[in-house]
PDB file of C-alpha atoms in Angstrom:
ATOM      1  CA  ALA A 762      -2.665 -17.037  -4.100  1.00 79.00           C
ATOM      2  CA  GLN A 763      -1.404 -13.723  -5.345  1.00 88.00           C
ATOM      3  CA  LYS A 764       2.206 -12.752  -5.242  1.00 94.00           C
ATOM      4  CA  VAL A 765       4.208  -9.700  -6.240  1.00 97.00           C
ATOM      5  CA  THR A 766       7.965  -9.860  -6.644  1.00 97.00           C
ATOM      6  CA  GLN A 767      10.232  -6.867  -6.801  1.00 97.00           C
ATOM      7  CA  ALA A 768      13.607  -8.478  -7.244  1.00 94.00           C
ATOM      8  CA  GLN A 769      15.578  -5.270  -6.911  1.00 96.00           C
ATOM      9  CA  THR A 770      15.912  -4.462  -3.248  1.00 96.00           C
ATOM     10  CA  GLU A 771      17.987  -1.322  -3.732  1.00 97.00           C
ATOM     11  CA  ILE A 772      18.996   0.736  -6.728  1.00 97.00           C
ATOM     12  CA  SER A 773      21.369   3.658  -6.717  1.00 97.00           C
ATOM     13  CA  VAL A 774      21.742   6.003  -9.686  1.00 97.00           C
ATOM     14  CA  VAL A 775      23.204   9.385 -10.383  1.00 97.00           C
ATOM     15  CA  GLU A 776      20.876  12.233 -11.172  1.00 97.00           C
ATOM     16  CA  LYS A 777      19.655  12.364 -14.781  1.00 97.00           C
ATOM     17  CA  GLU A 778      20.134   8.669 -15.321  1.00 97.00           C
ATOM     18  CA  ASP A 779      17.155   6.594 -16.407  1.00 97.00           C
ATOM     19  CA  VAL A 780      16.127   3.803 -14.058  1.00 97.00           C
ATOM     20  CA  THR A 781      13.685   0.911 -14.385  1.00 98.00           C
ATOM     21  CA  LEU A 782      12.052  -0.775 -11.432  1.00 98.00           C
ATOM     22  CA  ASP A 783      10.901  -4.314 -12.081  1.00 97.00           C
ATOM     23  CA  CYS A 784       7.682  -5.914 -10.902  1.00 98.00           C
ATOM     24  CA  VAL A 785       6.575  -9.470 -11.588  1.00 98.00           C
ATOM     25  CA  TYR A 786       3.237 -10.748 -10.365  1.00 97.00           C
ATOM     26  CA  GLU A 787       1.391 -14.022  -9.992  1.00 96.00           C
ATOM     27  CA  THR A 788      -2.356 -14.458  -9.963  1.00 93.00           C
ATOM     28  CA  ARG A 789      -4.915 -16.966 -11.158  1.00 90.00           C
ATOM     29  CA  ASP A 790      -7.514 -14.287 -11.722  1.00 87.00           C
ATOM     30  CA  THR A 791      -8.286 -13.118 -15.224  1.00 88.00           C
ATOM     31  CA  THR A 792      -9.369  -9.733 -13.917  1.00 88.00           C
ATOM     32  CA  TYR A 793      -6.936  -7.960 -11.686  1.00 91.00           C
ATOM     33  CA  TYR A 794      -5.449  -4.559 -11.017  1.00 91.00           C
ATOM     34  CA  LEU A 795      -1.857  -3.474 -10.708  1.00 93.00           C
ATOM     35  CA  PHE A 796      -0.605  -0.427  -8.864  1.00 93.00           C
ATOM     36  CA  TRP A 797       2.565   1.464  -8.183  1.00 96.00           C
ATOM     37  CA  TYR A 798       3.059   3.514  -5.035  1.00 95.00           C
ATOM     38  CA  LYS A 799       5.878   5.735  -3.855  1.00 96.00           C
ATOM     39  CA  GLN A 800       6.834   5.926  -0.196  1.00 95.00           C
ATOM     40  CA  PRO A 801       9.077   8.885   0.630  1.00 92.00           C
ATOM     41  CA  PRO A 802      10.900   9.042   3.974  1.00 87.00           C
ATOM     42  CA  SER A 803       7.824  10.627   5.552  1.00 84.00           C
ATOM     43  CA  GLY A 804       6.151   7.228   5.312  1.00 85.00           C
ATOM     44  CA  GLU A 805       2.945   8.025   3.470  1.00 88.00           C
ATOM     45  CA  LEU A 806       2.351   5.920   0.381  1.00 92.00           C
ATOM     46  CA  VAL A 807       1.583   8.004  -2.660  1.00 93.00           C
ATOM     47  CA  PHE A 808      -0.451   6.472  -5.474  1.00 91.00           C
ATOM     48  CA  LEU A 809       1.235   6.649  -8.889  1.00 94.00           C
ATOM     49  CA  ILE A 810      -0.747   4.496 -11.286  1.00 91.00           C
ATOM     50  CA  ARG A 811      -3.432   1.855 -11.616  1.00 89.00           C
ATOM     51  CA  ARG A 812      -3.716  -0.539 -14.521  1.00 89.00           C
ATOM     52  CA  ASN A 813      -6.333  -3.243 -15.074  1.00 88.00           C
ATOM     53  CA  SER A 814      -5.562  -6.575 -16.655  1.00 90.00           C
ATOM     54  CA  PHE A 815      -7.443  -5.766 -19.846  1.00 89.00           C
ATOM     55  CA  ASP A 816      -5.469  -2.663 -20.607  1.00 85.00           C
ATOM     56  CA  GLU A 817      -1.972  -3.435 -21.809  1.00 83.00           C
ATOM     57  CA  GLN A 818      -1.281  -0.008 -23.168  1.00 83.00           C
ATOM     58  CA  ASN A 819       1.848   1.539 -21.839  1.00 84.00           C
ATOM     59  CA  GLU A 820       1.448   4.815 -20.078  1.00 86.00           C
ATOM     60  CA  ILE A 821       3.626   7.873 -19.784  1.00 87.00           C
ATOM     61  CA  SER A 822       3.190  10.628 -17.267  1.00 88.00           C
ATOM     62  CA  GLY A 823       5.918  13.206 -17.430  1.00 93.00           C
ATOM     63  CA  ARG A 824       9.182  11.496 -16.530  1.00 95.00           C
ATOM     64  CA  TYR A 825       7.360   8.345 -15.445  1.00 95.00           C
ATOM     65  CA  SER A 826       6.368   5.503 -17.727  1.00 94.00           C
ATOM     66  CA  TRP A 827       4.972   2.055 -17.167  1.00 94.00           C
ATOM     67  CA  ASN A 828       5.280  -1.079 -19.266  1.00 95.00           C
ATOM     68  CA  PHE A 829       2.634  -3.741 -18.686  1.00 94.00           C
ATOM     69  CA  GLN A 830       3.182  -7.132 -20.337  1.00 94.00           C
ATOM     70  CA  LYS A 831       0.720  -9.878 -19.523  1.00 92.00           C
ATOM     71  CA  SER A 832       2.784 -12.440 -21.431  1.00 92.00           C
ATOM     72  CA  THR A 833       5.576 -12.101 -18.891  1.00 95.00           C
ATOM     73  CA  SER A 834       3.362 -11.031 -15.948  1.00 95.00           C
ATOM     74  CA  SER A 835       5.387  -7.898 -15.529  1.00 96.00           C
ATOM     75  CA  PHE A 836       4.534  -4.296 -14.791  1.00 96.00           C
ATOM     76  CA  ASN A 837       7.747  -2.325 -14.887  1.00 97.00           C
ATOM     77  CA  PHE A 838       8.202   1.315 -13.985  1.00 96.00           C
ATOM     78  CA  THR A 839      10.753   3.618 -15.604  1.00 97.00           C
ATOM     79  CA  ILE A 840      11.858   7.008 -14.399  1.00 97.00           C
ATOM     80  CA  THR A 841      13.538   9.061 -17.077  1.00 96.00           C
ATOM     81  CA  ALA A 842      16.144  11.648 -16.166  1.00 97.00           C
ATOM     82  CA  SER A 843      15.938  10.808 -12.466  1.00 97.00           C
ATOM     83  CA  GLN A 844      16.058  13.545  -9.853  1.00 97.00           C
ATOM     84  CA  VAL A 845      17.082  13.556  -6.201  1.00 96.00           C
ATOM     85  CA  VAL A 846      13.419  14.008  -5.246  1.00 95.00           C
ATOM     86  CA  ASP A 847      12.696  10.615  -6.783  1.00 96.00           C
ATOM     87  CA  SER A 848      14.575   8.961  -3.921  1.00 96.00           C
ATOM     88  CA  ALA A 849      12.034   6.811  -2.123  1.00 97.00           C
ATOM     89  CA  VAL A 850      10.799   3.274  -1.737  1.00 97.00           C
ATOM     90  CA  TYR A 851       8.597   2.158  -4.597  1.00 98.00           C
ATOM     91  CA  PHE A 852       5.993  -0.541  -4.219  1.00 97.00           C
ATOM     92  CA  CYS A 853       4.189  -2.563  -6.818  1.00 97.00           C
ATOM     93  CA  ALA A 854       0.829  -3.982  -5.722  1.00 94.00           C
ATOM     94  CA  LEU A 855      -1.861  -6.307  -7.046  1.00 93.00           C
ATOM     95  CA  SER A 856      -5.546  -6.688  -6.265  1.00 89.00           C
ATOM     96  CA  GLU A 857      -7.932  -9.279  -7.605  1.00 82.00           C
ATOM     97  CA  SER A 858     -10.700  -6.885  -8.508  1.00 73.00           C
ATOM     98  CA  ASP A 859     -11.772  -3.321  -8.258  1.00 67.00           C
ATOM     99  CA  THR A 860     -14.029  -4.143  -5.333  1.00 69.00           C
ATOM    100  CA  ASN A 861     -11.158  -5.808  -3.520  1.00 71.00           C
ATOM    101  CA  ALA A 862      -8.576  -3.152  -4.310  1.00 69.00           C
ATOM    102  CA  GLY A 863      -8.684  -2.415  -0.601  1.00 74.00           C
ATOM    103  CA  LYS A 864      -7.042  -5.796  -0.078  1.00 85.00           C
ATOM    104  CA  SER A 865      -3.894  -5.409  -2.086  1.00 88.00           C
ATOM    105  CA  THR A 866      -0.864  -7.638  -2.141  1.00 92.00           C
ATOM    106  CA  PHE A 867       2.324  -5.620  -2.106  1.00 94.00           C
ATOM    107  CA  GLY A 868       5.820  -6.441  -3.239  1.00 96.00           C
ATOM    108  CA  ASP A 869       8.691  -5.913  -0.846  1.00 95.00           C
ATOM    109  CA  GLY A 870       9.560  -2.601  -2.415  1.00 96.00           C
ATOM    110  CA  THR A 871      12.593  -1.199  -4.193  1.00 97.00           C
ATOM    111  CA  THR A 872      14.588   1.517  -2.484  1.00 97.00           C
ATOM    112  CA  LEU A 873      15.731   4.019  -5.057  1.00 97.00           C
ATOM    113  CA  THR A 874      18.519   6.431  -4.201  1.00 97.00           C
ATOM    114  CA  VAL A 875      19.261   9.195  -6.657  1.00 97.00           C
ATOM    115  CA  LYS A 876      22.561  10.901  -5.970  1.00 97.00           C
ATOM    116  CA  PRO A 877      23.277  14.454  -7.105  1.00 95.00           C
TER     117      PRO A 877
ATOM    118  CA  LYS B1083     -10.180  17.728   0.202  1.00 66.00           C
ATOM    119  CA  ALA B1084      -8.337  16.799   3.337  1.00 79.00           C
ATOM    120  CA  GLY B1085      -6.311  13.624   3.111  1.00 92.00           C
ATOM    121  CA  VAL B1086      -6.453  10.528   5.252  1.00 96.00           C
ATOM    122  CA  THR B1087      -5.532  11.299   8.825  1.00 96.00           C
ATOM    123  CA  GLN B1088      -4.261   8.899  11.407  1.00 97.00           C
ATOM    124  CA  THR B1089      -3.866   9.399  15.126  1.00 97.00           C
ATOM    125  CA  PRO B1090      -1.689   9.167  16.991  1.00 97.00           C
ATOM    126  CA  ARG B1091       1.360   9.387  14.757  1.00 96.00           C
ATOM    127  CA  TYR B1092       3.667   7.788  17.274  1.00 97.00           C
ATOM    128  CA  LEU B1093       2.963   5.451  20.136  1.00 96.00           C
ATOM    129  CA  ILE B1094       5.072   3.574  22.642  1.00 97.00           C
ATOM    130  CA  LYS B1095       3.557   0.708  24.567  1.00 97.00           C
ATOM    131  CA  THR B1096       4.831  -2.210  26.630  1.00 97.00           C
ATOM    132  CA  ARG B1097       4.220  -5.881  26.086  1.00 97.00           C
ATOM    133  CA  GLY B1098       0.839  -7.073  27.228  1.00 97.00           C
ATOM    134  CA  GLN B1099      -0.861  -3.723  26.851  1.00 97.00           C
ATOM    135  CA  GLN B1100      -3.494  -2.967  24.277  1.00 97.00           C
ATOM    136  CA  VAL B1101      -3.641  -0.120  21.790  1.00 98.00           C
ATOM    137  CA  THR B1102      -6.244   1.608  19.653  1.00 98.00           C
ATOM    138  CA  LEU B1103      -5.344   3.432  16.469  1.00 98.00           C
ATOM    139  CA  SER B1104      -7.665   5.777  14.634  1.00 98.00           C
ATOM    140  CA  CYS B1105      -8.131   6.595  10.978  1.00 98.00           C
ATOM    141  CA  SER B1106     -10.274   9.281   9.400  1.00 97.00           C
ATOM    142  CA  PRO B1107     -10.787   8.686   5.687  1.00 96.00           C
ATOM    143  CA  ILE B1108     -11.133  11.218   2.945  1.00 95.00           C
ATOM    144  CA  SER B1109     -14.618  12.683   2.936  1.00 94.00           C
ATOM    145  CA  GLY B1110     -16.938  10.545   0.860  1.00 91.00           C
ATOM    146  CA  HIS B1111     -14.747   7.464   0.982  1.00 92.00           C
ATOM    147  CA  ARG B1112     -16.567   4.507   2.443  1.00 91.00           C
ATOM    148  CA  SER B1113     -13.807   1.912   2.359  1.00 92.00           C
ATOM    149  CA  VAL B1114     -11.012   1.875   4.898  1.00 95.00           C
ATOM    150  CA  SER B1115      -8.181  -0.636   4.862  1.00 95.00           C
ATOM    151  CA  TRP B1116      -5.428  -1.243   7.368  1.00 97.00           C
ATOM    152  CA  TYR B1117      -1.935  -2.487   6.641  1.00 96.00           C
ATOM    153  CA  GLN B1118       1.013  -3.371   8.816  1.00 97.00           C
ATOM    154  CA  GLN B1119       4.475  -2.481   7.555  1.00 96.00           C
ATOM    155  CA  THR B1120       7.588  -4.020   9.085  1.00 95.00           C
ATOM    156  CA  PRO B1121      11.148  -4.359   7.770  1.00 89.00           C
ATOM    157  CA  GLY B1122      10.911  -8.139   7.869  1.00 86.00           C
ATOM    158  CA  GLN B1123       7.425  -8.785   6.517  1.00 89.00           C
ATOM    159  CA  GLY B1124       6.876  -5.748   4.362  1.00 91.00           C
ATOM    160  CA  LEU B1125       3.397  -4.402   3.804  1.00 94.00           C
ATOM    161  CA  GLN B1126       0.732  -6.810   4.917  1.00 94.00           C
ATOM    162  CA  PHE B1127      -3.010  -6.401   4.674  1.00 94.00           C
ATOM    163  CA  LEU B1128      -4.862  -6.500   7.977  1.00 96.00           C
ATOM    164  CA  PHE B1129      -8.507  -5.839   7.127  1.00 93.00           C
ATOM    165  CA  GLU B1130     -10.882  -3.706   5.129  1.00 93.00           C
ATOM    166  CA  TYR B1131     -14.117  -2.138   6.209  1.00 94.00           C
ATOM    167  CA  PHE B1132     -16.866  -0.855   3.989  1.00 91.00           C
ATOM    168  CA  SER B1133     -20.048   0.728   5.299  1.00 90.00           C
ATOM    169  CA  GLU B1134     -19.310  -0.461   8.835  1.00 94.00           C
ATOM    170  CA  THR B1135     -18.850  -4.090   7.753  1.00 94.00           C
ATOM    171  CA  GLN B1136     -15.607  -5.994   7.541  1.00 93.00           C
ATOM    172  CA  ARG B1137     -15.258  -6.892   3.885  1.00 89.00           C
ATOM    173  CA  ASN B1138     -11.876  -8.566   3.849  1.00 88.00           C
ATOM    174  CA  LYS B1139      -9.469  -9.893   6.424  1.00 92.00           C
ATOM    175  CA  GLY B1140      -5.797 -10.754   6.248  1.00 92.00           C
ATOM    176  CA  ASN B1141      -3.891 -13.479   8.042  1.00 92.00           C
ATOM    177  CA  PHE B1142      -3.421 -11.929  11.435  1.00 96.00           C
ATOM    178  CA  PRO B1143      -4.283 -13.368  14.843  1.00 96.00           C
ATOM    179  CA  GLY B1144      -7.478 -12.447  16.607  1.00 95.00           C
ATOM    180  CA  ARG B1145      -5.581  -9.956  18.767  1.00 97.00           C
ATOM    181  CA  PHE B1146      -5.939  -7.606  15.820  1.00 97.00           C
ATOM    182  CA  SER B1147      -9.427  -6.244  15.402  1.00 97.00           C
ATOM    183  CA  GLY B1148     -11.086  -3.256  13.878  1.00 97.00           C
ATOM    184  CA  ARG B1149     -14.312  -1.467  13.372  1.00 97.00           C
ATOM    185  CA  GLN B1150     -15.818   1.275  11.303  1.00 97.00           C
ATOM    186  CA  PHE B1151     -18.285   3.889  12.388  1.00 96.00           C
ATOM    187  CA  SER B1152     -21.201   5.367  10.506  1.00 95.00           C
ATOM    188  CA  ASN B1153     -19.100   8.375   9.499  1.00 94.00           C
ATOM    189  CA  SER B1154     -16.564   5.944   7.944  1.00 94.00           C
ATOM    190  CA  ARG B1155     -13.936   6.632  10.559  1.00 97.00           C
ATOM    191  CA  SER B1156     -12.180   3.458  11.560  1.00 98.00           C
ATOM    192  CA  GLU B1157     -10.277   2.161  14.526  1.00 98.00           C
ATOM    193  CA  MET B1158      -8.039  -0.829  14.884  1.00 98.00           C
ATOM    194  CA  ASN B1159      -7.218  -2.436  18.165  1.00 98.00           C
ATOM    195  CA  VAL B1160      -4.360  -4.687  19.111  1.00 97.00           C
ATOM    196  CA  SER B1161      -4.664  -6.502  22.404  1.00 95.00           C
ATOM    197  CA  THR B1162      -1.938  -8.200  24.420  1.00 96.00           C
ATOM    198  CA  LEU B1163       0.838  -6.478  22.520  1.00 97.00           C
ATOM    199  CA  GLU B1164       3.929  -8.424  21.543  1.00 97.00           C
ATOM    200  CA  LEU B1165       7.344  -7.119  20.568  1.00 97.00           C
ATOM    201  CA  GLY B1166       6.686  -8.236  17.013  1.00 96.00           C
ATOM    202  CA  ASP B1167       3.733  -5.872  16.754  1.00 97.00           C
ATOM    203  CA  SER B1168       6.141  -2.960  16.495  1.00 97.00           C
ATOM    204  CA  ALA B1169       5.431  -1.556  13.050  1.00 97.00           C
ATOM    205  CA  LEU B1170       4.115   1.262  10.963  1.00 96.00           C
ATOM    206  CA  TYR B1171       0.352   0.876  10.705  1.00 97.00           C
ATOM    207  CA  LEU B1172      -1.058   2.413   7.572  1.00 96.00           C
ATOM    208  CA  CYS B1173      -4.637   3.225   6.875  1.00 96.00           C
ATOM    209  CA  ALA B1174      -5.984   3.732   3.376  1.00 95.00           C
ATOM    210  CA  SER B1175      -9.328   4.957   2.159  1.00 94.00           C
ATOM    211  CA  ARG B1176     -11.061   4.909  -1.190  1.00 89.00           C
ATOM    212  CA  PRO B1177     -14.452   5.146  -2.759  1.00 80.00           C
ATOM    213  CA  ASN B1178     -15.900   1.690  -3.340  1.00 69.00           C
ATOM    214  CA  TYR B1179     -13.730   1.324  -6.394  1.00 69.00           C
ATOM    215  CA  ASN B1180     -10.402   2.634  -7.596  1.00 72.00           C
ATOM    216  CA  GLU B1181      -7.095   3.262  -5.963  1.00 82.00           C
ATOM    217  CA  GLN B1182      -6.340   3.645  -2.295  1.00 88.00           C
ATOM    218  CA  PHE B1183      -5.210   6.840  -0.643  1.00 92.00           C
ATOM    219  CA  PHE B1184      -2.933   6.284   2.282  1.00 94.00           C
ATOM    220  CA  GLY B1185      -2.506   8.180   5.503  1.00 95.00           C
ATOM    221  CA  PRO B1186       0.843   9.025   7.099  1.00 94.00           C
ATOM    222  CA  GLY B1187       0.716   6.001   9.394  1.00 95.00           C
ATOM    223  CA  THR B1188       1.018   5.380  13.101  1.00 97.00           C
ATOM    224  CA  ARG B1189       4.382   4.141  14.244  1.00 96.00           C
ATOM    225  CA  LEU B1190       3.891   1.750  17.136  1.00 98.00           C
ATOM    226  CA  THR B1191       6.820   0.690  19.276  1.00 98.00           C
ATOM    227  CA  VAL B1192       6.334  -2.129  21.745  1.00 97.00           C
ATOM    228  CA  LEU B1193       8.912  -2.363  24.527  1.00 96.00           C
TER     229      LEU B1193
END
């Protein structure tokens, strides 16, 4: 069975601080996909990134960066120089294949609060 | 392109009633998935439809059902509502592969 653990339930930082959201996953599949989503107060999940199990390259997109380490089954997300608009709930998710990405297993989410 | 739309956005029902929620995917997307989000259980997968066929199903009782139409629009139905069915129901669409795009959700309250 697949499992995603986001141990940090809530994180609070002051604007401009860097913050890392942790994600640890469990799967027996050799091919799988990892995702991060952002859920602002409006409720709609916004896709941030997808990474497949064969691609361990870290990725940077503006202030966002992701660190994927298969050896520790982790897919951590870092926001550099956080802003108030980054306040949201962030979810890490796992799917067993591209075809089954519509059946994703989600972590419980980390609520990030960025204070001015 | 218009995003995923869900109707209604808010719904209040009483125990024992049934409810139908609707989801219109992004144009060209053939896969529609449904998730239930509650404070206690988090985000849980309900089912996925692709080309009018249920492709995957989560661990929910038979009171939860869905269908997809030829234009890829999807509906989910919950019969004999229970208090515990109060949740945000999220619909997501995607092409056969790649990431999901989520709608704003329908918030269902069961009294």
